[in-house]
């Protein structure tokens, strides 16, 4: 495959989100044959099974973007020891109606950054449980619970010196994972 399209799902709507910055910076560590595109999730209506027969345009767009991707990258904050509702809403929309799960079979990576010392460990675990049910093969190791502190990003928005080696190693494993599951 000459180009790998990666659908990036950021679980934060905040303008200055650490996780959006992390997604952007991590994508810069990938090889040139990987194209990372963030999918919009903030415009989705709340999931309602009554709408499955006639989904909103934003839902159809999301499902098409997921279907076109060769891989997924979830980058999520942790809210109240779990994943944000906006992320769960997007997951529910793209997995429904039953039998039309756009996520199934797509290799995924899971990251997250938080000001808390354990990063987004609980949110990532909850997300991994959901992805396992949805038949999304998820990179298991290395796990990446990123502590968003001074120096995580440099002035240009790249990963700072203190975290670059670890996150480059994570990206290298993720790239190999996506290639393996697409070949």
Coordinates of N, CA and C in Angstrom, one line a residue:
X1 N 0.9 -1.2 0.0 CA 0.0 0.0 0.0 C 0.9 1.2 0.0
X2 N 0.6 2.2 -0.9 CA 1.5 3.3 -1.0 C 1.2 4.4 0.0
X3 N -0.1 4.5 0.5 CA -0.5 5.6 1.4 C -1.4 5.0 2.5
X4 N -1.2 5.2 3.7 CA -2.0 4.8 4.8 C -2.8 6.0 5.4
X5 N -4.1 6.0 5.2 CA -4.9 7.0 5.7 C -5.3 6.7 7.2
X6 N -5.0 7.5 8.1 CA -5.3 7.3 9.5 C -6.3 8.3 10.0
X7 N -7.5 7.8 10.4 CA -8.5 8.6 11.0 C -8.2 8.9 12.5
X8 N -8.0 10.1 12.8 CA -7.6 10.5 14.2 C -8.9 11.0 14.9
X9 N -9.2 10.4 16.0 CA -10.3 10.7 16.8 C -9.9 11.3 18.1
X10 N -10.0 12.6 18.3 CA -9.6 13.3 19.5 C -10.8 13.5 20.4
X11 N -10.7 13.0 21.6 CA -11.9 13.0 22.5 C -12.1 14.2 23.3
X12 N -11.5 15.3 22.8 CA -11.7 16.6 23.4 C -12.2 17.7 22.4
X13 N -13.1 18.5 22.8 CA -13.5 19.6 22.0 C -12.8 20.9 22.3
X14 N -12.1 20.9 23.4 CA -11.5 22.2 23.9 C -10.5 22.7 22.8
X15 N -10.6 24.0 22.5 CA -9.7 24.7 21.5 C -8.2 24.4 21.8
X16 N -7.8 24.5 23.0 CA -6.4 24.3 23.3 C -6.1 23.0 24.0
X17 N -6.8 22.0 23.5 CA -6.7 20.6 24.0 C -5.3 20.1 23.9
X18 N -4.8 19.5 25.1 CA -3.5 18.8 25.1 C -3.6 17.6 24.1
X19 N -4.7 17.0 24.1 CA -4.8 15.8 23.2 C -4.8 16.1 21.8
X20 N -5.4 17.2 21.3 CA -5.3 17.6 19.9 C -3.9 17.9 19.6
X21 N -3.2 18.6 20.5 CA -1.8 19.0 20.3 C -0.9 17.7 20.2
X22 N -1.2 16.8 21.1 CA -0.5 15.5 21.1 C -0.7 14.7 19.8
X23 N -2.0 14.7 19.3 CA -2.3 14.0 18.0 C -1.5 14.6 16.9
X24 N -1.5 15.9 16.8 CA -0.7 16.6 15.8 C 0.8 16.4 15.9
X25 N 1.3 16.5 17.1 CA 2.8 16.3 17.2 C 3.2 14.8 17.0
X26 N 2.4 13.9 17.4 CA 2.7 12.5 17.2 C 2.6 12.2 15.7
X27 N 1.7 12.7 15.0 CA 1.6 12.5 13.5 C 2.8 12.9 12.8
X28 N 3.5 13.9 13.3 CA 4.8 14.4 12.7 C 5.9 13.4 12.8
X29 N 5.8 12.4 13.8 CA 6.8 11.4 14.0 C 6.6 10.2 13.0
X30 N 5.5 10.2 12.3 CA 5.3 9.0 11.4 C 5.9 9.2 10.1
X31 N 6.1 8.1 9.4 CA 6.7 8.2 8.0 C 5.8 8.9 7.1
X32 N 6.4 9.3 5.9 CA 5.6 10.1 5.0 C 4.5 9.3 4.3
X33 N 4.5 8.0 4.3 CA 3.4 7.3 3.7 C 2.2 7.1 4.6
X34 N 2.2 7.8 5.8 CA 1.1 7.8 6.7 C 0.5 9.2 6.7
X35 N -0.8 9.3 6.4 CA -1.5 10.6 6.4 C -2.5 10.6 7.5
X36 N -2.4 11.5 8.5 CA -3.2 11.6 9.6 C -4.3 12.7 9.4
X37 N -5.5 12.3 9.5 CA -6.6 13.3 9.3 C -7.6 13.2 10.5
X38 N -7.7 14.3 11.2 CA -8.7 14.3 12.4 C -10.1 14.3 11.8
X39 N -10.9 13.5 12.4 CA -12.3 13.4 12.1 C -13.1 14.3 13.1
X40 N -14.0 15.0 12.6 CA -14.8 15.9 13.4 C -15.9 15.1 14.2
X41 N -15.9 15.3 15.5 CA -16.9 14.6 16.3 C -17.8 15.6 17.1
X42 N -17.4 16.9 17.1 CA -18.2 17.8 17.9 C -19.5 18.3 17.3
X43 N -19.8 17.9 16.0 CA -21.0 18.3 15.4 C -22.0 17.2 15.3
X44 N -21.7 16.0 16.0 CA -22.6 14.9 15.9 C -23.8 15.1 16.9
X45 N -25.0 14.8 16.5 CA -26.1 14.8 17.5 C -25.9 13.7 18.5
X46 N -26.6 13.8 19.6 CA -26.5 12.7 20.6 C -27.1 11.5 20.0
X47 N -26.4 10.3 20.2 CA -26.9 9.1 19.6 C -28.3 8.8 20.1
X48 N -29.2 8.4 19.1 CA -30.5 8.0 19.4 C -30.9 6.9 18.4
X49 N -31.1 5.7 18.8 CA -31.4 4.6 17.9 C -32.5 4.9 17.0
X50 N -33.5 5.7 17.3 CA -34.6 6.1 16.4 C -34.1 6.7 15.1
X51 N -32.8 7.3 15.2 CA -32.3 7.9 14.0 C -31.5 7.0 13.1
X52 N -31.3 5.7 13.4 CA -30.5 4.8 12.7 C -30.9 4.7 11.2
X53 N -32.2 4.8 10.9 CA -32.7 4.7 9.5 C -32.4 5.9 8.7
X54 N -32.3 7.1 9.4 CA -32.0 8.3 8.7 C -31.0 9.2 9.4
X55 N -29.7 8.7 9.4 CA -28.7 9.5 10.2 C -28.5 10.9 9.6
X56 N -28.0 11.7 10.5 CA -27.7 13.1 10.2 C -26.5 13.1 9.2
X57 N -26.3 14.2 8.4 CA -25.2 14.3 7.5 C -23.9 14.1 8.2
X58 N -23.8 14.7 9.4 CA -22.5 14.6 10.2 C -22.2 13.1 10.5
X59 N -23.2 12.3 10.8 CA -23.0 10.9 11.1 C -22.6 10.1 9.9
X60 N -23.2 10.4 8.7 CA -22.8 9.8 7.5 C -21.4 10.1 7.1
X61 N -21.0 11.4 7.3 CA -19.6 11.8 7.0 C -18.6 11.1 7.9
X62 N -18.9 11.0 9.2 CA -18.0 10.3 10.1 C -17.9 8.8 9.7
X63 N -18.9 8.1 9.4 CA -18.8 6.7 9.0 C -18.1 6.6 7.7
X64 N -18.2 7.5 6.8 CA -17.5 7.4 5.5 C -16.0 7.6 5.8
X65 N -15.6 8.6 6.6 CA -14.2 8.8 6.9 C -13.6 7.6 7.6
X66 N -14.3 7.0 8.5 CA -13.8 5.8 9.2 C -13.6 4.7 8.2
X67 N -14.6 4.5 7.4 CA -14.6 3.4 6.4 C -13.4 3.6 5.4
X68 N -13.1 4.8 5.1 CA -12.0 5.1 4.1 C -10.6 4.9 4.7
X69 N -10.5 4.9 6.0 CA -9.2 4.8 6.7 C -8.6 3.4 6.8
X70 N -7.3 3.3 6.8 CA -6.6 2.0 7.0 C -6.2 1.8 8.4
X71 N -6.4 2.9 9.2 CA -6.1 2.8 10.7 C -6.8 3.9 11.4
X72 N -6.8 3.7 12.7 CA -7.4 4.6 13.7 C -6.4 5.0 14.7
X73 N -6.5 6.3 15.1 CA -5.7 6.8 16.3 C -6.7 7.5 17.2
X74 N -6.9 7.0 18.4 CA -7.7 7.6 19.4 C -6.8 8.3 20.3
X75 N -7.1 9.6 20.6 CA -6.3 10.4 21.5 C -7.3 11.1 22.4
X76 N -7.3 10.6 23.7 CA -8.4 11.0 24.6 C -7.9 11.6 25.9
X77 N -8.6 12.6 26.4 CA -8.4 13.0 27.8 C -9.2 12.0 28.7
X78 N -9.1 12.2 30.0 CA -9.8 11.4 30.9 C -10.7 12.4 31.7
X79 N -12.0 12.1 31.7 CA -13.0 12.8 32.4 C -13.6 11.9 33.5
X80 N -13.5 12.2 34.7 CA -14.1 11.5 35.8 C -13.8 10.0 35.7
X81 N -12.5 9.7 35.5 CA -12.0 8.3 35.4 C -12.5 7.5 34.3
X82 N -12.9 8.2 33.2 CA -13.4 7.5 32.0 C -13.2 8.3 30.8
X83 N -13.7 7.9 29.7 CA -13.6 8.6 28.4 C -14.7 9.7 28.4
X84 N -14.4 10.7 27.6 CA -15.4 11.8 27.5 C -16.7 11.3 26.7
X85 N -17.8 11.9 27.1 CA -19.1 11.6 26.5 C -19.0 11.8 25.0
X86 N -18.4 12.9 24.5 CA -18.3 13.2 23.1 C -17.6 12.1 22.3
X87 N -16.6 11.4 22.9 CA -16.0 10.3 22.2 C -16.9 9.1 22.2
X88 N -17.5 8.8 23.3 CA -18.4 7.6 23.3 C -19.6 7.8 22.4
X89 N -20.1 9.1 22.2 CA -21.1 9.4 21.3 C -20.7 9.1 19.9
X90 N -19.5 9.5 19.5 CA -18.9 9.2 18.2 C -18.8 7.7 17.9
X91 N -18.3 7.0 18.9 CA -18.1 5.6 18.8 C -19.5 4.9 18.6
X92 N -20.5 5.3 19.3 CA -21.8 4.7 19.2 C -22.4 5.0 17.8
X93 N -22.3 6.2 17.3 CA -22.8 6.6 16.0 C -22.1 5.7 14.9
X94 N -20.8 5.6 14.9 CA -20.1 4.9 13.8 C -20.3 3.4 13.9
X95 N -20.8 2.9 15.1 CA -20.9 1.4 15.2 C -22.3 0.9 15.0
X96 N -23.2 1.8 14.7 CA -24.7 1.5 14.6 C -25.2 1.8 13.2
X97 N -26.3 1.3 12.7 CA -27.1 0.3 13.4 C -26.3 -1.0 13.4
X98 N -26.9 -1.9 14.2 CA -26.3 -3.3 14.3 C -26.0 -3.8 13.0
X99 N -24.7 -4.4 12.8 CA -24.3 -4.9 11.5 C -23.7 -3.9 10.6
X100 N -23.6 -2.7 11.0 CA -23.0 -1.6 10.1 C -21.9 -0.9 10.9
X101 N -21.1 -1.6 11.6 CA -20.0 -1.1 12.4 C -18.8 -0.6 11.6
X102 N -18.6 0.7 11.4 CA -17.6 1.2 10.6 C -16.2 1.0 11.2
X103 N -16.1 0.8 12.5 CA -14.9 0.6 13.2 C -14.2 -0.8 13.0
X104 N -15.1 -1.8 12.8 CA -14.6 -3.2 12.8 C -13.4 -3.5 11.9
X105 N -12.5 -4.1 12.5 CA -11.3 -4.6 11.7 C -10.2 -3.5 11.5
X106 N -10.5 -2.3 11.9 CA -9.5 -1.2 11.7 C -8.5 -1.3 12.8
X107 N -7.2 -1.4 12.5 CA -6.1 -1.4 13.5 C -6.1 0.0 14.2
X108 N -6.0 0.0 15.5 CA -6.1 1.3 16.3 C -4.9 1.4 17.2
X109 N -4.6 2.6 17.5 CA -3.7 3.0 18.6 C -4.4 3.9 19.5
X110 N -4.1 3.9 20.8 CA -4.7 4.7 21.8 C -3.7 5.4 22.6
X111 N -3.9 6.7 22.7 CA -3.0 7.6 23.4 C -3.9 8.6 24.3
X112 N -3.2 9.3 25.2 CA -3.9 10.3 25.9 C -3.0 11.1 26.8
X113 N -3.3 12.4 27.0 CA -2.5 13.2 27.8 C -3.4 13.9 28.8
X114 N -2.8 14.1 30.0 CA -3.5 14.7 31.1 C -2.5 15.4 32.0
X115 N -3.0 16.4 32.8 CA -2.1 17.0 33.8 C -1.9 16.1 35.0
X116 N -2.7 15.1 35.1 CA -2.6 14.1 36.2 C -1.4 13.2 36.0
X117 N -0.8 12.7 37.1 CA 0.4 12.0 37.0 C 0.3 10.6 36.3
X118 N -1.0 10.0 36.3 CA -1.1 8.8 35.6 C -1.7 9.0 34.2
X119 N -1.6 10.2 33.7 CA -2.1 10.4 32.4 C -3.6 10.1 32.2
X120 N -3.9 9.3 31.2 CA -5.3 8.9 30.9 C -5.5 7.4 31.0
X121 N -4.8 6.8 32.0 CA -4.8 5.4 32.1 C -6.2 4.8 32.2
X122 N -7.1 5.4 33.0 CA -8.5 4.8 33.2 C -9.3 5.0 31.9
X123 N -9.2 6.2 31.3 CA -9.9 6.5 30.1 C -9.5 5.5 29.0
X124 N -8.2 5.3 28.9 CA -7.7 4.4 27.9 C -8.2 3.0 28.1
X125 N -8.2 2.5 29.3 CA -8.7 1.2 29.6 C -10.1 1.0 29.3
X126 N -10.9 2.0 29.6 CA -12.4 1.9 29.2 C -12.5 1.9 27.7
X127 N -11.7 2.8 27.0 CA -11.8 2.8 25.6 C -11.4 1.5 25.0
X128 N -10.3 0.9 25.5 CA -9.9 -0.4 25.0 C -11.0 -1.5 25.2
X129 N -11.7 -1.5 26.3 CA -12.8 -2.4 26.5 C -13.9 -2.3 25.4
X130 N -14.2 -1.0 25.1 CA -15.2 -0.7 24.1 C -14.7 -1.2 22.7
X131 N -13.5 -0.9 22.4 CA -12.9 -1.2 21.1 C -12.8 -2.7 20.9
X132 N -12.5 -3.5 22.0 CA -12.5 -4.9 21.9 C -13.9 -5.5 21.5
X133 N -14.9 -4.9 22.1 CA -16.2 -5.4 21.8 C -16.6 -5.1 20.3
X134 N -16.1 -3.9 19.8 CA -16.4 -3.5 18.4 C -15.5 -4.1 17.4
X135 N -14.7 -5.1 17.8 CA -13.8 -5.8 16.9 C -12.7 -4.9 16.2
X136 N -12.2 -4.0 17.1 CA -11.1 -3.1 16.6 C -9.8 -3.6 17.2
X137 N -8.9 -4.2 16.4 CA -7.6 -4.7 16.9 C -6.8 -3.5 17.4
X138 N -6.5 -3.5 18.7 CA -5.8 -2.3 19.3 C -4.4 -2.7 19.7
X139 N -3.4 -1.8 19.3 CA -2.0 -2.0 19.8 C -2.0 -2.1 21.3
X140 N -1.4 -3.2 21.8 CA -1.4 -3.4 23.2 C -0.2 -2.8 23.9
X141 N 1.0 -2.8 23.3 CA 2.2 -2.3 23.9 C 3.0 -1.6 22.9
X142 N 3.7 -0.5 23.2 CA 3.7 0.0 24.6 C 2.4 0.9 24.9
X143 N 2.0 0.9 26.1 CA 1.0 1.8 26.5 C 1.6 3.2 26.7
X144 N 0.8 4.2 26.5 CA 1.3 5.6 26.6 C 0.4 6.5 27.4
X145 N 0.7 6.6 28.6 CA -0.1 7.4 29.5 C 0.7 8.7 29.7
X146 N 0.4 9.7 29.0 CA 1.3 10.9 28.9 C 0.9 12.0 29.9
X147 N 1.9 12.4 30.7 CA 1.7 13.4 31.7 C 2.0 14.8 31.0
X148 N 0.9 15.6 30.8 CA 1.0 16.8 30.1 C 1.7 17.9 31.1
X149 N 2.9 18.0 31.0 CA 3.7 19.0 31.8 C 4.6 19.8 31.0
X150 N 5.2 20.7 31.6 CA 6.2 21.6 30.9 C 7.2 20.8 30.1
X151 N 7.4 21.1 28.9 CA 8.4 20.4 28.1 C 7.8 19.3 27.2
X152 N 6.5 18.9 27.4 CA 6.0 17.9 26.6 C 6.0 18.3 25.1
X153 N 5.7 19.6 24.8 CA 5.8 20.1 23.5 C 6.9 21.2 23.4
X154 N 7.6 21.3 22.3 CA 8.5 22.4 22.2 C 7.8 23.6 21.6
X155 N 8.5 24.7 21.4 CA 7.9 25.9 20.9 C 7.2 25.8 19.6
X156 N 7.6 24.9 18.7 CA 7.0 24.6 17.4 C 5.8 23.7 17.5
X157 N 5.5 23.2 18.7 CA 4.4 22.2 18.8 C 4.8 20.8 18.6
X158 N 6.0 20.5 18.4 CA 6.5 19.1 18.3 C 6.7 18.5 19.7
X159 N 6.9 17.2 19.7 CA 7.2 16.5 21.0 C 8.5 17.0 21.5
X160 N 8.6 17.4 22.8 CA 9.8 17.9 23.3 C 10.8 16.8 23.5
X161 N 12.0 17.2 23.8 CA 13.2 16.3 23.9 C 13.0 15.2 24.9
X162 N 12.3 15.5 26.1 CA 12.2 14.6 27.2 C 11.2 13.4 26.8
X163 N 10.3 13.6 25.9 CA 9.4 12.5 25.5 C 9.5 12.0 24.1
X164 N 10.4 12.6 23.3 CA 10.5 12.3 21.9 C 10.9 10.8 21.7
X165 N 11.9 10.3 22.4 CA 12.4 9.0 22.2 C 11.2 8.0 22.5
X166 N 10.5 8.1 23.6 CA 9.5 7.2 23.9 C 8.3 7.3 22.9
X167 N 7.9 8.5 22.5 CA 6.8 8.6 21.6 C 7.2 8.2 20.2
X168 N 8.4 8.4 19.8 CA 8.9 7.9 18.5 C 8.8 6.4 18.5
X169 N 9.2 5.7 19.6 CA 9.1 4.3 19.7 C 7.7 3.8 19.6
X170 N 6.8 4.6 20.3 CA 5.3 4.2 20.2 C 4.8 4.3 18.8
X171 N 5.2 5.4 18.1 CA 4.7 5.6 16.7 C 5.3 4.5 15.8
X172 N 6.6 4.2 16.0 CA 7.2 3.1 15.2 C 6.4 1.8 15.3
X173 N 6.0 1.4 16.6 CA 5.2 0.2 16.8 C 3.8 0.3 16.2
X174 N 3.2 1.5 16.3 CA 1.9 1.7 15.7 C 1.9 1.6 14.2
X175 N 2.9 2.2 13.6 CA 3.1 2.1 12.1 C 3.2 0.6 11.7
X176 N 4.1 -0.1 12.4 CA 4.2 -1.5 12.1 C 2.9 -2.3 12.3
X177 N 2.2 -2.0 13.3 CA 0.9 -2.6 13.6 C -0.1 -2.4 12.5
X178 N -0.2 -1.1 12.0 CA -1.2 -0.8 10.9 C -0.7 -1.5 9.7
X179 N 0.5 -1.5 9.4 CA 1.0 -2.1 8.1 C 0.7 -3.6 8.2
X180 N 1.0 -4.2 9.3 CA 0.8 -5.7 9.5 C -0.7 -6.0 9.2
X181 N -1.6 -5.3 9.8 CA -3.0 -5.6 9.7 C -3.6 -5.2 8.3
X182 N -2.9 -4.4 7.5 CA -3.4 -4.0 6.2 C -2.7 -4.8 5.1
X183 N -1.7 -5.6 5.4 CA -1.0 -6.3 4.3 C -1.5 -7.7 4.2

